[in-house]
Coordinates of C-alpha atoms in Angstrom, one line a residue:
M60 CA -75.6 -62.5 -42.3
P61 CA -72.4 -61.5 -44.2
D62 CA -71.3 -63.6 -47.1
V63 CA -68.3 -65.5 -46.0
S64 CA -65.7 -66.9 -48.3
L65 CA -62.8 -68.9 -46.7
P66 CA -59.7 -67.6 -47.2
P67 CA -57.0 -69.9 -49.0
V68 CA -55.0 -72.0 -46.5
T69 CA -51.4 -71.4 -46.7
P70 CA -48.4 -72.9 -45.6
G71 CA -47.8 -70.3 -43.4
M72 CA -51.3 -70.7 -41.9
L73 CA -50.6 -74.5 -41.5
F74 CA -47.4 -74.1 -39.7
V75 CA -49.0 -71.3 -37.5
F76 CA -51.9 -73.6 -36.7
A77 CA -49.5 -76.6 -36.0
V78 CA -47.7 -74.4 -33.5
I79 CA -50.7 -73.4 -31.8
I80 CA -52.1 -77.3 -31.6
A81 CA -49.1 -78.1 -30.0
A82 CA -48.8 -75.2 -27.3
L83 CA -52.4 -76.1 -26.5
V84 CA -51.6 -79.6 -25.7
L85 CA -48.5 -78.9 -24.0
F86 CA -50.4 -76.0 -21.9
A87 CA -53.2 -78.5 -21.2
T88 CA -51.4 -81.5 -19.8
E89 CA -48.3 -79.6 -18.6
A90 CA -45.7 -81.7 -20.0
L91 CA -43.5 -78.8 -19.8
P92 CA -43.9 -75.7 -17.7
V93 CA -46.1 -73.1 -19.4
D94 CA -43.1 -70.2 -19.5
V95 CA -40.9 -73.2 -21.2
T96 CA -43.7 -74.0 -23.7
A97 CA -44.2 -70.5 -24.1
I98 CA -40.4 -69.8 -25.5
G99 CA -40.8 -72.8 -27.6
V100 CA -43.4 -71.2 -29.3
M101 CA -41.0 -67.8 -29.8
V102 CA -38.1 -70.0 -31.1
A103 CA -40.3 -72.1 -33.6
L104 CA -41.9 -69.0 -35.0
M105 CA -38.3 -67.4 -35.4
L106 CA -36.8 -70.5 -37.0
A107 CA -39.6 -71.0 -39.4
E108 CA -38.5 -68.5 -42.1
P109 CA -34.5 -69.3 -42.1
V110 CA -34.9 -72.9 -41.9
T111 CA -37.5 -73.3 -44.7
V112 CA -35.2 -70.7 -46.8
L113 CA -32.5 -73.0 -46.7
A114 CA -34.9 -75.9 -47.4
A115 CA -36.2 -73.7 -50.6
D116 CA -32.8 -73.3 -51.6
V117 CA -31.8 -76.9 -51.8
G118 CA -35.2 -77.9 -53.6
L119 CA -36.9 -79.5 -50.6
L120 CA -39.7 -76.8 -50.3
A121 CA -41.0 -74.9 -53.5
E122 CA -40.9 -71.7 -51.2
P123 CA -39.9 -70.4 -47.7
V124 CA -42.6 -70.3 -45.1
Y125 CA -43.0 -66.8 -43.8
V126 CA -44.9 -66.8 -40.7
L127 CA -43.8 -63.2 -38.6
H128 CA -44.0 -61.1 -41.8
Q129 CA -44.2 -60.9 -45.5
P130 CA -41.5 -60.9 -48.2
G131 CA -40.7 -57.1 -49.1
D132 CA -42.8 -55.2 -46.2
G133 CA -39.3 -54.1 -44.6
I134 CA -40.1 -55.6 -41.3
S135 CA -37.5 -57.9 -39.5
P136 CA -39.0 -61.1 -38.4
L137 CA -36.2 -61.2 -35.7
D138 CA -37.5 -57.9 -34.0
R139 CA -41.1 -59.3 -34.2
G140 CA -40.2 -62.9 -32.6
L141 CA -38.5 -61.0 -30.0
S142 CA -41.1 -58.1 -29.4
G143 CA -42.6 -59.8 -26.5
F144 CA -39.6 -59.1 -24.4
A145 CA -39.8 -55.6 -25.3
S146 CA -43.6 -55.5 -25.4
T147 CA -45.6 -52.5 -23.1
A148 CA -47.5 -55.1 -21.9
T149 CA -44.5 -57.4 -20.4
I150 CA -42.9 -54.6 -19.0
T151 CA -45.6 -53.3 -17.3
V152 CA -46.5 -56.8 -15.9
L153 CA -43.1 -56.9 -14.4
A154 CA -43.2 -53.4 -12.8
M155 CA -46.9 -54.3 -11.1
F156 CA -45.1 -57.1 -9.5
I157 CA -42.5 -55.2 -8.0
L158 CA -45.5 -52.6 -6.8
S159 CA -47.4 -55.5 -5.6
D160 CA -44.5 -57.0 -3.6
G161 CA -43.6 -53.6 -2.1
V162 CA -47.3 -53.4 -0.4
Q163 CA -46.7 -56.8 0.6
R164 CA -43.6 -56.7 2.5
T165 CA -45.2 -53.3 4.5
G166 CA -47.8 -56.0 6.0
I167 CA -50.9 -53.7 5.6
I168 CA -52.7 -56.4 3.8
Q169 CA -52.2 -58.7 6.9
I170 CA -53.2 -56.0 9.2
L171 CA -56.6 -55.5 7.2
G172 CA -57.1 -59.3 7.0
A173 CA -56.4 -59.7 11.2
K174 CA -58.8 -57.0 11.8
I175 CA -61.4 -58.4 9.7
A176 CA -60.7 -61.9 10.8
S177 CA -61.3 -60.7 14.6
L178 CA -64.8 -59.9 13.2
T179 CA -66.0 -63.2 11.6
G180 CA -65.9 -65.5 14.8
D181 CA -67.1 -68.8 14.1
S182 CA -70.0 -67.8 11.6
E183 CA -69.2 -69.2 8.2
T184 CA -71.5 -66.7 6.7
K185 CA -69.3 -63.9 8.1
Q186 CA -66.0 -65.7 7.5
L187 CA -67.2 -66.3 3.8
G188 CA -68.5 -62.4 3.4
A189 CA -65.0 -61.4 4.9
T190 CA -63.2 -63.4 2.5
V191 CA -64.6 -62.0 -0.7
G192 CA -65.3 -58.6 0.7
L193 CA -61.5 -58.3 1.2
V194 CA -59.9 -60.1 -1.6
A195 CA -62.1 -58.4 -4.4
P196 CA -61.1 -54.8 -4.0
I197 CA -57.5 -55.6 -3.3
S198 CA -57.2 -57.5 -6.3
G199 CA -58.2 -54.5 -8.5
F200 CA -54.9 -52.7 -7.5
I201 CA -52.5 -55.3 -7.0
N202 CA -51.8 -58.5 -8.6
N203 CA -54.7 -61.1 -7.8
T204 CA -52.4 -63.8 -7.9
A205 CA -50.4 -62.0 -5.2
A206 CA -53.4 -61.2 -3.2
V207 CA -54.7 -64.7 -3.1
A208 CA -51.0 -65.7 -1.8
I209 CA -51.0 -63.2 0.9
L210 CA -54.3 -63.8 2.2
L211 CA -54.2 -67.8 1.8
P212 CA -53.0 -68.2 5.4
M213 CA -55.5 -65.9 7.2
V214 CA -58.2 -67.5 5.5
T215 CA -57.0 -70.8 6.5
D216 CA -56.4 -69.6 10.0
I217 CA -59.9 -68.0 10.5
A218 CA -61.6 -71.1 9.0
H219 CA -59.7 -73.6 11.6
K220 CA -60.5 -71.2 14.6
G221 CA -64.2 -70.9 13.7
K222 CA -64.4 -74.6 13.1
V223 CA -64.9 -74.3 9.2
S224 CA -63.5 -76.2 6.7
P225 CA -60.8 -74.2 5.0
S226 CA -62.4 -75.8 1.7
K227 CA -65.6 -73.7 2.1
L228 CA -63.5 -70.4 1.9
L229 CA -60.3 -71.2 -0.2
L230 CA -62.4 -71.6 -3.8
P231 CA -64.4 -68.5 -3.3
L232 CA -60.9 -66.3 -2.3
S233 CA -59.7 -67.6 -5.8
Y234 CA -62.8 -66.8 -7.3
A235 CA -63.4 -63.4 -6.0
S236 CA -59.9 -62.5 -6.7
M237 CA -60.4 -63.2 -10.3
F238 CA -63.7 -61.2 -10.7
G239 CA -62.0 -58.4 -8.7
G240 CA -59.1 -58.3 -11.0
M241 CA -61.6 -57.0 -13.3
L242 CA -62.3 -53.7 -11.3
T243 CA -58.9 -52.1 -13.0
L244 CA -56.7 -52.1 -16.1
I245 CA -53.9 -53.3 -13.5
G246 CA -55.9 -55.9 -11.7
T247 CA -54.6 -58.8 -13.9
S248 CA -51.8 -59.4 -16.4
T249 CA -54.6 -60.4 -18.8
N250 CA -55.8 -57.0 -18.8
I251 CA -52.7 -55.4 -19.4
L252 CA -51.8 -57.6 -22.0
A253 CA -55.2 -57.5 -23.9
S254 CA -55.0 -53.6 -23.6
Q255 CA -51.5 -53.7 -26.1
I256 CA -53.2 -56.0 -28.2
S257 CA -56.3 -54.1 -28.6
A258 CA -54.0 -50.8 -29.0
E259 CA -52.2 -52.4 -31.9
L260 CA -54.9 -53.8 -33.9
I261 CA -57.7 -51.3 -33.4
G262 CA -56.0 -48.3 -32.0
R263 CA -57.9 -48.4 -28.7
P264 CA -56.1 -49.5 -25.6
F265 CA -57.9 -49.8 -22.3
S266 CA -57.8 -46.6 -19.8
M267 CA -57.4 -47.3 -16.4
F268 CA -60.8 -47.6 -15.2
E269 CA -62.0 -48.4 -19.0
F270 CA -64.3 -51.5 -17.6
T271 CA -64.6 -50.6 -13.8
Q272 CA -68.5 -50.2 -14.2
L273 CA -69.0 -53.6 -15.5
G274 CA -66.1 -55.0 -13.1
V275 CA -68.3 -53.8 -10.2
I276 CA -71.6 -55.5 -11.7
V277 CA -69.7 -58.6 -12.1
T278 CA -68.2 -58.4 -8.7
I279 CA -71.6 -58.0 -7.0
V280 CA -73.0 -60.8 -9.0
G281 CA -70.1 -62.9 -8.2
T282 CA -70.4 -62.2 -4.6
I283 CA -74.2 -62.6 -4.4
Y284 CA -73.7 -66.0 -6.1
L285 CA -70.9 -67.2 -3.7
L286 CA -72.9 -66.2 -0.4
T287 CA -76.0 -68.3 -1.9
V288 CA -75.8 -70.9 -4.4
G289 CA -72.0 -71.3 -4.4
R290 CA -72.1 -71.8 -0.7
Y291 CA -74.0 -74.9 -1.0
L292 CA -72.1 -76.2 -3.9
V293 CA -68.4 -75.6 -2.5
P294 CA -67.4 -79.0 -0.7
S295 CA -65.9 -79.7 2.5
R296 CA -62.9 -81.6 1.7
I297 CA -60.6 -80.6 4.5
P298 CA -61.9 -81.2 8.0
A299 CA -62.4 -78.2 10.4
K300 CA -59.6 -79.1 12.7
E301 CA -56.8 -77.2 14.2
D302 CA -54.5 -80.3 14.8
L303 CA -52.6 -80.6 11.4
T304 CA -51.5 -84.6 12.0
E305 CA -55.6 -85.3 12.0
E306 CA -56.0 -83.0 9.1
F307 CA -53.6 -85.2 7.2
E308 CA -54.8 -88.1 8.6
M309 CA -51.2 -89.2 9.9
G310 CA -52.4 -91.2 13.0
E311 CA -51.4 -94.4 11.5
Y312 CA -48.3 -93.0 10.1
L313 CA -46.5 -91.2 13.0
T314 CA -44.9 -93.5 15.7
E315 CA -42.5 -93.4 18.6
V316 CA -39.7 -95.8 18.9
V317 CA -37.0 -96.4 21.5
V318 CA -33.4 -97.6 20.3
R319 CA -32.8 -101.0 22.3
E320 CA -29.4 -101.9 23.8
D321 CA -28.6 -104.2 21.1
S322 CA -29.3 -102.2 18.1
P323 CA -27.1 -102.1 15.3
L324 CA -27.9 -98.4 14.6
I325 CA -26.0 -97.4 17.9
G326 CA -22.8 -95.3 17.1
R327 CA -24.2 -94.4 13.7
T328 CA -25.3 -91.0 12.8
V329 CA -29.1 -90.7 12.0
G330 CA -27.9 -89.5 8.6
E331 CA -26.0 -92.7 8.0
A332 CA -28.8 -94.8 9.2
L333 CA -31.1 -93.1 6.9
S334 CA -29.4 -93.1 4.1
A335 CA -28.4 -96.9 4.4
S336 CA -32.0 -97.9 5.3
E337 CA -34.0 -99.6 2.9
F338 CA -37.3 -98.7 4.3
D339 CA -39.7 -96.0 3.7
V340 CA -39.1 -93.9 6.8
D341 CA -38.4 -90.4 7.8
V342 CA -36.9 -89.4 11.5
V343 CA -39.1 -86.4 12.6
Q344 CA -37.3 -85.7 16.2
L345 CA -35.3 -87.0 18.5
V346 CA -35.7 -87.2 22.5
R347 CA -32.9 -87.8 24.7
G348 CA -32.4 -87.2 28.3
G349 CA -35.6 -85.0 28.5
R350 CA -34.6 -82.9 25.8
T351 CA -36.2 -82.6 22.4
F352 CA -33.7 -82.1 19.1
L353 CA -35.5 -81.2 15.9
E354 CA -33.6 -80.7 12.2
P355 CA -30.8 -80.9 11.5
L356 CA -30.4 -84.5 13.0
G357 CA -28.0 -85.9 10.3
Q358 CA -24.8 -85.8 12.7
K359 CA -26.5 -86.8 15.8
A360 CA -24.9 -90.1 16.6
I361 CA -27.6 -92.6 17.8
R362 CA -27.3 -94.0 21.5
A363 CA -29.4 -96.5 23.5
G364 CA -32.8 -95.2 24.9
D365 CA -32.8 -92.5 22.4
V366 CA -36.7 -91.9 21.4
F367 CA -37.1 -90.9 17.8
A368 CA -40.5 -89.8 16.3
V369 CA -40.7 -91.3 12.8
R370 CA -42.9 -91.4 9.7
T371 CA -43.7 -94.6 8.3
D372 CA -46.6 -96.7 7.6
R373 CA -47.7 -99.7 10.1
D374 CA -46.1 -102.7 7.8
T375 CA -42.9 -100.9 7.2
L376 CA -42.8 -100.4 11.0
V377 CA -43.1 -104.0 11.9
D378 CA -40.0 -104.9 9.7
L379 CA -38.3 -101.7 10.9
L380 CA -38.5 -102.8 14.5
D381 CA -36.8 -106.5 14.0
A382 CA -34.4 -105.5 11.6
E383 CA -33.0 -102.0 13.3
G384 CA -33.3 -103.3 17.1
L385 CA -36.2 -100.9 17.9
D386 CA -39.2 -100.8 20.3
M387 CA -42.3 -99.0 19.9
I388 CA -43.9 -96.8 22.5
P389 CA -47.5 -97.9 22.1
E390 CA -49.0 -95.7 25.0
V391 CA -47.8 -92.1 23.4
E392 CA -49.6 -90.5 20.6
V393 CA -48.0 -88.6 18.2
D394 CA -50.2 -85.7 17.3
E395 CA -49.5 -81.8 16.7
A396 CA -49.3 -81.3 20.7
E397 CA -46.6 -84.0 21.0
L398 CA -44.7 -82.8 18.0
E399 CA -44.6 -79.0 19.2
A400 CA -44.2 -80.0 23.1
A401 CA -40.8 -78.6 23.2
N402 CA -41.1 -75.4 21.7
E403 CA -43.4 -72.4 22.8
R404 CA -43.5 -71.6 18.7
K405 CA -45.0 -73.5 16.1
N406 CA -42.7 -75.9 14.3
L407 CA -45.5 -78.0 12.6
V408 CA -46.8 -76.0 9.3
E409 CA -48.3 -76.5 6.1
L410 CA -46.1 -75.0 2.8
V411 CA -47.9 -74.3 -0.3
V412 CA -45.6 -74.5 -3.6
A413 CA -45.9 -70.9 -4.9
P414 CA -46.6 -69.6 -8.5
G415 CA -42.8 -69.4 -9.8
S416 CA -41.3 -71.7 -7.4
S417 CA -37.8 -73.2 -8.2
L418 CA -39.4 -76.4 -6.9
I419 CA -41.9 -76.9 -9.5
G420 CA -41.3 -80.0 -11.5
E421 CA -38.7 -81.1 -8.9
T422 CA -39.0 -83.6 -6.2
L423 CA -38.0 -84.0 -2.7
V424 CA -35.0 -85.8 -3.7
S425 CA -33.9 -83.7 -6.3
T426 CA -34.0 -80.6 -4.4
N427 CA -32.5 -82.4 -1.6
F428 CA -35.3 -80.6 0.5
R429 CA -34.6 -82.1 4.0
Q430 CA -31.0 -80.9 4.0
R431 CA -31.5 -77.6 1.9
Y432 CA -34.2 -76.4 4.2
D433 CA -33.5 -78.4 7.3
A434 CA -37.2 -79.6 7.6
T435 CA -38.7 -83.0 7.1
V436 CA -42.0 -83.5 5.0
L437 CA -44.4 -85.7 7.0
A438 CA -47.0 -85.7 4.4
L439 CA -47.9 -84.2 0.6
R440 CA -51.4 -83.1 -0.6
H441 CA -52.1 -82.3 -4.4
G442 CA -55.7 -81.8 -4.5
Q443 CA -57.5 -84.7 -3.3
E444 CA -54.4 -86.9 -3.5
L445 CA -52.8 -87.3 -0.3
Y446 CA -49.2 -88.9 0.1
R447 CA -48.1 -90.4 3.6
Q448 CA -45.6 -92.4 2.0
R449 CA -43.0 -92.9 -0.9
M450 CA -43.3 -89.4 -1.6
D451 CA -39.9 -88.6 -2.5
H452 CA -40.6 -89.0 -6.1
V453 CA -43.5 -87.2 -6.4
K454 CA -43.2 -84.3 -9.1
L455 CA -44.1 -80.9 -7.3
R456 CA -46.4 -78.6 -8.7
I457 CA -48.2 -75.2 -7.9
G458 CA -50.3 -75.4 -5.1
D459 CA -49.1 -78.6 -3.6
T460 CA -49.1 -78.3 -0.1
L461 CA -46.5 -80.3 2.5
L462 CA -46.6 -80.7 6.1
V463 CA -43.6 -80.0 7.2
Q464 CA -42.0 -80.5 10.7
A465 CA -38.9 -78.1 11.4
T466 CA -37.7 -75.7 14.2
P467 CA -39.4 -72.1 14.5
E468 CA -36.1 -70.9 12.8
S469 CA -36.2 -72.8 10.0
I470 CA -39.9 -72.3 9.6
E471 CA -39.3 -68.3 9.6
R472 CA -37.0 -68.8 6.8
L473 CA -39.3 -70.9 4.8
N474 CA -41.8 -68.1 5.4
R475 CA -39.3 -65.5 3.9
N476 CA -38.7 -67.8 1.1
N477 CA -40.8 -66.9 -2.4
D478 CA -40.7 -70.7 -3.3
F479 CA -43.4 -71.4 -0.4
I480 CA -46.5 -70.0 0.9
V481 CA -46.8 -71.0 4.9
A482 CA -50.6 -71.7 4.8
Q483 CA -50.8 -70.8 8.7
E484 CA -50.1 -67.2 10.3
V485 CA -46.6 -67.0 11.2
Q486 CA -45.3 -63.5 13.0
R487 CA -43.4 -61.8 10.6
P488 CA -40.7 -59.6 12.6
D489 CA -39.5 -58.0 9.2
F490 CA -42.6 -56.2 7.9
R491 CA -41.8 -52.8 7.2
R492 CA -45.1 -51.2 8.8
T493 CA -43.6 -47.5 9.0
K494 CA -43.8 -47.7 5.3
I495 CA -47.3 -48.4 4.9
P496 CA -48.4 -44.9 3.8
V497 CA -45.4 -44.6 1.7
A498 CA -46.2 -47.7 -0.5
V499 CA -50.2 -47.3 -0.4
G500 CA -49.4 -43.7 -1.8
I501 CA -47.0 -44.8 -4.4
V502 CA -49.6 -47.2 -5.7
A503 CA -52.3 -44.6 -5.7
A504 CA -49.9 -42.1 -7.6
V505 CA -49.5 -45.1 -10.2
V506 CA -52.9 -45.2 -10.6
G507 CA -53.7 -41.6 -10.5
V508 CA -50.9 -40.9 -13.0
A509 CA -52.1 -43.2 -15.4
A510 CA -55.5 -42.4 -15.1
L511 CA -55.5 -38.9 -15.5
T512 CA -52.7 -37.8 -17.3
P513 CA -51.2 -38.8 -20.9
I514 CA -48.5 -40.7 -19.3
H515 CA -48.5 -44.6 -20.3
I516 CA -49.4 -46.9 -17.8
V517 CA -45.8 -48.5 -18.3
I518 CA -44.0 -45.0 -17.7
S519 CA -46.1 -45.0 -14.5
A520 CA -45.7 -48.2 -13.3
L521 CA -41.9 -48.2 -13.7
G522 CA -41.8 -45.1 -12.1
G523 CA -43.5 -46.4 -9.3
A524 CA -41.5 -49.6 -8.8
L525 CA -38.5 -47.4 -8.9
A526 CA -40.2 -45.4 -6.2
M527 CA -40.6 -48.3 -4.0
V528 CA -36.8 -49.0 -3.9
L529 CA -35.8 -45.3 -3.3
S530 CA -38.3 -45.1 -0.4
G531 CA -37.2 -48.2 1.3
C532 CA -40.3 -50.3 1.1
L533 CA -38.1 -52.7 -0.9
R534 CA -34.6 -53.4 -1.0
P535 CA -32.4 -53.8 -4.1
Q536 CA -31.8 -57.3 -3.9
E537 CA -35.5 -58.0 -3.3
L538 CA -36.5 -56.8 -6.8
Y539 CA -35.8 -60.2 -8.7
D540 CA -37.5 -62.2 -6.2
A541 CA -40.6 -59.8 -6.5
V542 CA -41.0 -60.8 -10.1
Q543 CA -43.0 -64.0 -11.1
W544 CA -40.7 -64.8 -14.1
D545 CA -42.8 -67.5 -15.5
V546 CA -45.4 -65.4 -16.2
I547 CA -43.0 -62.6 -17.6
F548 CA -41.7 -65.5 -20.1
L549 CA -44.9 -66.6 -20.8
L550 CA -45.9 -62.8 -22.2
A551 CA -42.8 -62.8 -24.0
G552 CA -43.1 -66.0 -25.7
V553 CA -47.1 -65.9 -26.5
I554 CA -46.8 -62.4 -27.7
P555 CA -45.2 -63.1 -31.4
L556 CA -47.9 -66.1 -31.8
G557 CA -50.5 -63.5 -32.0
I558 CA -48.7 -61.5 -34.6
A559 CA -47.9 -64.6 -36.9
L560 CA -51.6 -65.5 -36.6
Q561 CA -52.7 -62.0 -37.9
E562 CA -49.6 -62.1 -40.6
T563 CA -50.5 -65.6 -42.0
G564 CA -54.3 -64.7 -42.1
G565 CA -54.9 -67.4 -39.7
A566 CA -57.0 -65.1 -37.6
D567 CA -59.2 -64.0 -40.6
L568 CA -59.7 -67.7 -41.3
L569 CA -60.6 -68.5 -37.7
A570 CA -62.8 -65.4 -37.8
D571 CA -64.7 -66.7 -41.0
L572 CA -65.2 -70.2 -39.4
F573 CA -66.8 -68.5 -36.2
V574 CA -69.2 -66.3 -38.5
M575 CA -70.2 -69.1 -40.5
G576 CA -71.0 -71.2 -37.3
A577 CA -72.6 -68.2 -35.8
G578 CA -74.7 -67.8 -39.0
S579 CA -77.6 -70.0 -37.8
V580 CA -77.8 -67.7 -34.7
L581 CA -78.3 -64.7 -36.9
T582 CA -80.8 -66.4 -39.2
A583 CA -82.7 -67.6 -36.4
G584 CA -83.2 -64.0 -35.3
G585 CA -80.3 -64.0 -32.6
G586 CA -78.5 -60.5 -32.2
L587 CA -75.0 -59.6 -32.0
A588 CA -75.4 -59.7 -28.2
V589 CA -75.9 -63.6 -29.0
V590 CA -72.8 -63.8 -30.7
L591 CA -70.9 -62.0 -28.4
G592 CA -72.1 -64.2 -25.6
L593 CA -71.0 -67.3 -28.0
M594 CA -67.3 -65.6 -28.2
Y595 CA -67.2 -65.3 -24.5
L596 CA -68.0 -68.9 -24.2
V597 CA -65.6 -70.4 -26.4
T598 CA -62.9 -67.9 -25.0
A599 CA -63.6 -69.1 -21.3
L600 CA -63.6 -72.8 -22.3
L601 CA -60.3 -72.0 -24.2
T602 CA -58.9 -70.2 -21.0
N603 CA -60.2 -73.0 -18.8
I604 CA -57.9 -75.5 -20.6
I605 CA -54.7 -73.3 -21.3
S606 CA -53.2 -70.2 -19.8
N607 CA -55.4 -67.1 -19.7
N608 CA -52.8 -65.1 -21.4
A609 CA -52.2 -67.5 -24.3
S610 CA -56.1 -67.4 -24.9
V611 CA -56.1 -63.5 -25.1
V612 CA -53.2 -63.6 -27.7
L613 CA -55.1 -66.3 -29.9
M614 CA -58.7 -64.9 -29.5
I615 CA -58.8 -60.9 -29.8
P616 CA -57.5 -61.1 -33.1
V617 CA -60.4 -63.6 -34.2
A618 CA -63.0 -61.5 -32.2
I619 CA -61.8 -58.4 -34.0
E620 CA -61.9 -59.9 -37.5
T621 CA -65.4 -61.4 -36.5
A622 CA -66.7 -58.2 -35.5
Q623 CA -65.4 -56.2 -38.5
Q624 CA -67.3 -59.2 -40.8
L625 CA -70.6 -58.8 -38.8
N626 CA -70.2 -54.9 -38.9
A627 CA -70.2 -54.8 -35.1
N628 CA -68.2 -52.9 -32.5
A629 CA -64.7 -54.5 -32.2
F630 CA -64.0 -52.7 -29.4
A631 CA -67.0 -54.5 -27.5
F632 CA -65.8 -58.1 -28.5
V633 CA -62.3 -57.4 -27.2
L634 CA -64.0 -56.7 -23.9
G635 CA -65.9 -59.9 -24.2
V636 CA -62.8 -61.6 -24.7
T637 CA -60.8 -60.1 -21.9
F638 CA -63.4 -60.7 -19.5
A639 CA -63.8 -64.4 -20.4
A640 CA -59.8 -65.0 -20.4
S641 CA -59.7 -63.2 -16.9
T642 CA -62.7 -65.3 -15.4
A643 CA -61.6 -69.2 -15.6
F644 CA -63.7 -70.8 -13.0
M645 CA -64.3 -74.7 -14.2
T646 CA -60.9 -76.0 -13.7
P647 CA -57.6 -75.9 -11.3
V648 CA -55.3 -75.3 -14.4
G649 CA -57.4 -72.2 -15.9
Y650 CA -56.2 -69.9 -13.5
Q651 CA -53.0 -69.5 -11.1
T652 CA -55.2 -68.5 -8.3
N653 CA -57.2 -71.8 -8.8
L654 CA -54.1 -73.8 -8.8
L655 CA -52.8 -72.1 -5.5
V656 CA -56.0 -73.0 -3.5
Y657 CA -55.8 -76.7 -5.1
G658 CA -53.9 -78.4 -2.7
P659 CA -54.9 -76.4 0.6
G660 CA -58.4 -77.0 0.0
G661 CA -57.9 -80.7 -1.1
Y662 CA -60.4 -80.0 -4.0
R663 CA -61.2 -82.5 -6.9
F664 CA -61.2 -81.7 -10.6
T665 CA -64.7 -81.7 -10.7
D666 CA -65.3 -79.3 -7.8
Y667 CA -64.2 -76.7 -10.0
L668 CA -66.6 -77.7 -12.8
K669 CA -69.5 -78.2 -10.2
V670 CA -69.0 -74.7 -8.6
G671 CA -67.6 -72.7 -11.6
A672 CA -69.8 -74.0 -14.6
P673 CA -72.5 -72.1 -12.9
L674 CA -71.0 -69.0 -12.2
Q675 CA -69.3 -68.9 -15.9
A676 CA -72.7 -69.4 -17.2
V677 CA -74.3 -66.4 -15.3
F678 CA -71.0 -64.4 -16.1
A679 CA -71.6 -65.0 -19.8
V680 CA -74.9 -63.5 -19.6
V681 CA -74.1 -60.4 -17.4
T682 CA -70.9 -59.7 -19.2
T683 CA -72.5 -59.9 -22.4
L684 CA -75.7 -57.5 -21.6
G685 CA -73.1 -55.2 -19.4
I686 CA -71.0 -54.7 -22.7
A687 CA -74.1 -54.3 -24.7
Y688 CA -75.3 -51.5 -22.4
F689 CA -72.1 -49.5 -21.6
W690 CA -70.2 -49.7 -25.0
G691 CA -72.9 -50.9 -27.5
L692 CA -72.5 -53.5 -30.0
A693 CA -73.2 -51.3 -33.2
P694 CA -69.8 -50.0 -34.8
A695 CA -68.2 -47.1 -33.2

């Protein structure tokens, strides 16, 4: 056990710790979007020096506070504050988003999914095995969040067709994408960021297949867990029904009404009637003279005898009938078949709010959803919360699921909109299937060049992104839609925080505290493997509360300092933090893929804890032992 003496606490340390605490609170509570919080962190760090210099000049402070550099070192704090935007990790992740989108637009993953789905039938075991077996290897080569977004509709469809609750498959889909992301360097943005930090602090970045052998082991162990123990722990929150009105329990909220001869609504347009109404009601469709009309209905003039399918609750309906001169048609059951009777194609679908969506933090009213998308929202689900009335002012979050009624043409437009994921398979005529060999070849070339030549991954990835455009796999105007800009700004914002933690000595202090805490373990005969396991658990717990990328930035400097104080292999501790940050199973907010399946699966917060905690504990042991075996814990 090394002799540990804590370094003196400086004003710079205190400032950085205050910023970290504020960021942790904002990340955990989601009071602000994570990318906005990250930019706030960056701005606060850059303001620290000039503001405190002014304060010192007027006598308010004894001396300025330096957090991004030290006086006289010749380093520009402005350059360091903005270094996240020029970071190789940020640029590489940006390029990988473009590569993933190029592959996605060929339709190859949907083709693979359809072929596998045709083999699963109604066997839950086969469906679960196919889900895990498909998403894990794919996540090693395209961004794992993108892999989940692409496969979510397929998994939902095979669950319903096989009479299995989608909840039984969607959480395993998220988990498998996470441990599949640990197969290669490019599987997750976390790996790429950790590689850059490792290169800067100890001069050792990750190679393309640096930890593939351990990734294969954790993937196998994770798959066995999901097919055995996990299978019985994952709940069936969503009923295994093909009728979406039943799934969203809309029986009490969908009704058909007819306009009476004496109705005050006659002559007014649907839009005027809805805007003037004090009732919580939506018009879903209009039946007139044997024809059915869907959105846009706003300009339709109301006539006597018009039949409207409306969404409202029973108490409101009673008041609505009297006030607006309407009669209920009680013998008609308004279900999915009734709502889709007028069309050969689907017009009732689930929409999932995608990562990076412009709707996050907005409401149906603030986005003018109905007019903007020519679609009516019948219900909204966030996890286990199901809203079928008074939805207009509910703030939308990643993974929220909307039950939407719209024309087939509107649904096709929604399916092409990156703000949403349509949670059922919708035929996409615009897949570039002739480009499949080209797109796959480009990704293979990116991986091969980065793995087998001295060319850096950022150059290889940018070259691949350029090739996607030049080859026609992506159109130039699609480049910006391909990138999840919230992730890019998150990376750019938190990278300077790691620099500040190092420069102020904050990382040394945290490492000293960790070593002191681990002292009892070493004194009791526990080896370095136990300390590494504790580092894994601390990082995993932190990641389950805040962003995985933020936890890597905070914990890798601490892990390196800890290893150096214990005379251990610093690279092994870096790997422990990386694996822990990339496998956050215990909360829906720990990883974007968990949020993506939260609404469609109807999960409760505690479901993640019940299923994920045992898996997290298993991975802590497997990862620690694997790192000790493959890389060793003694100094390199």
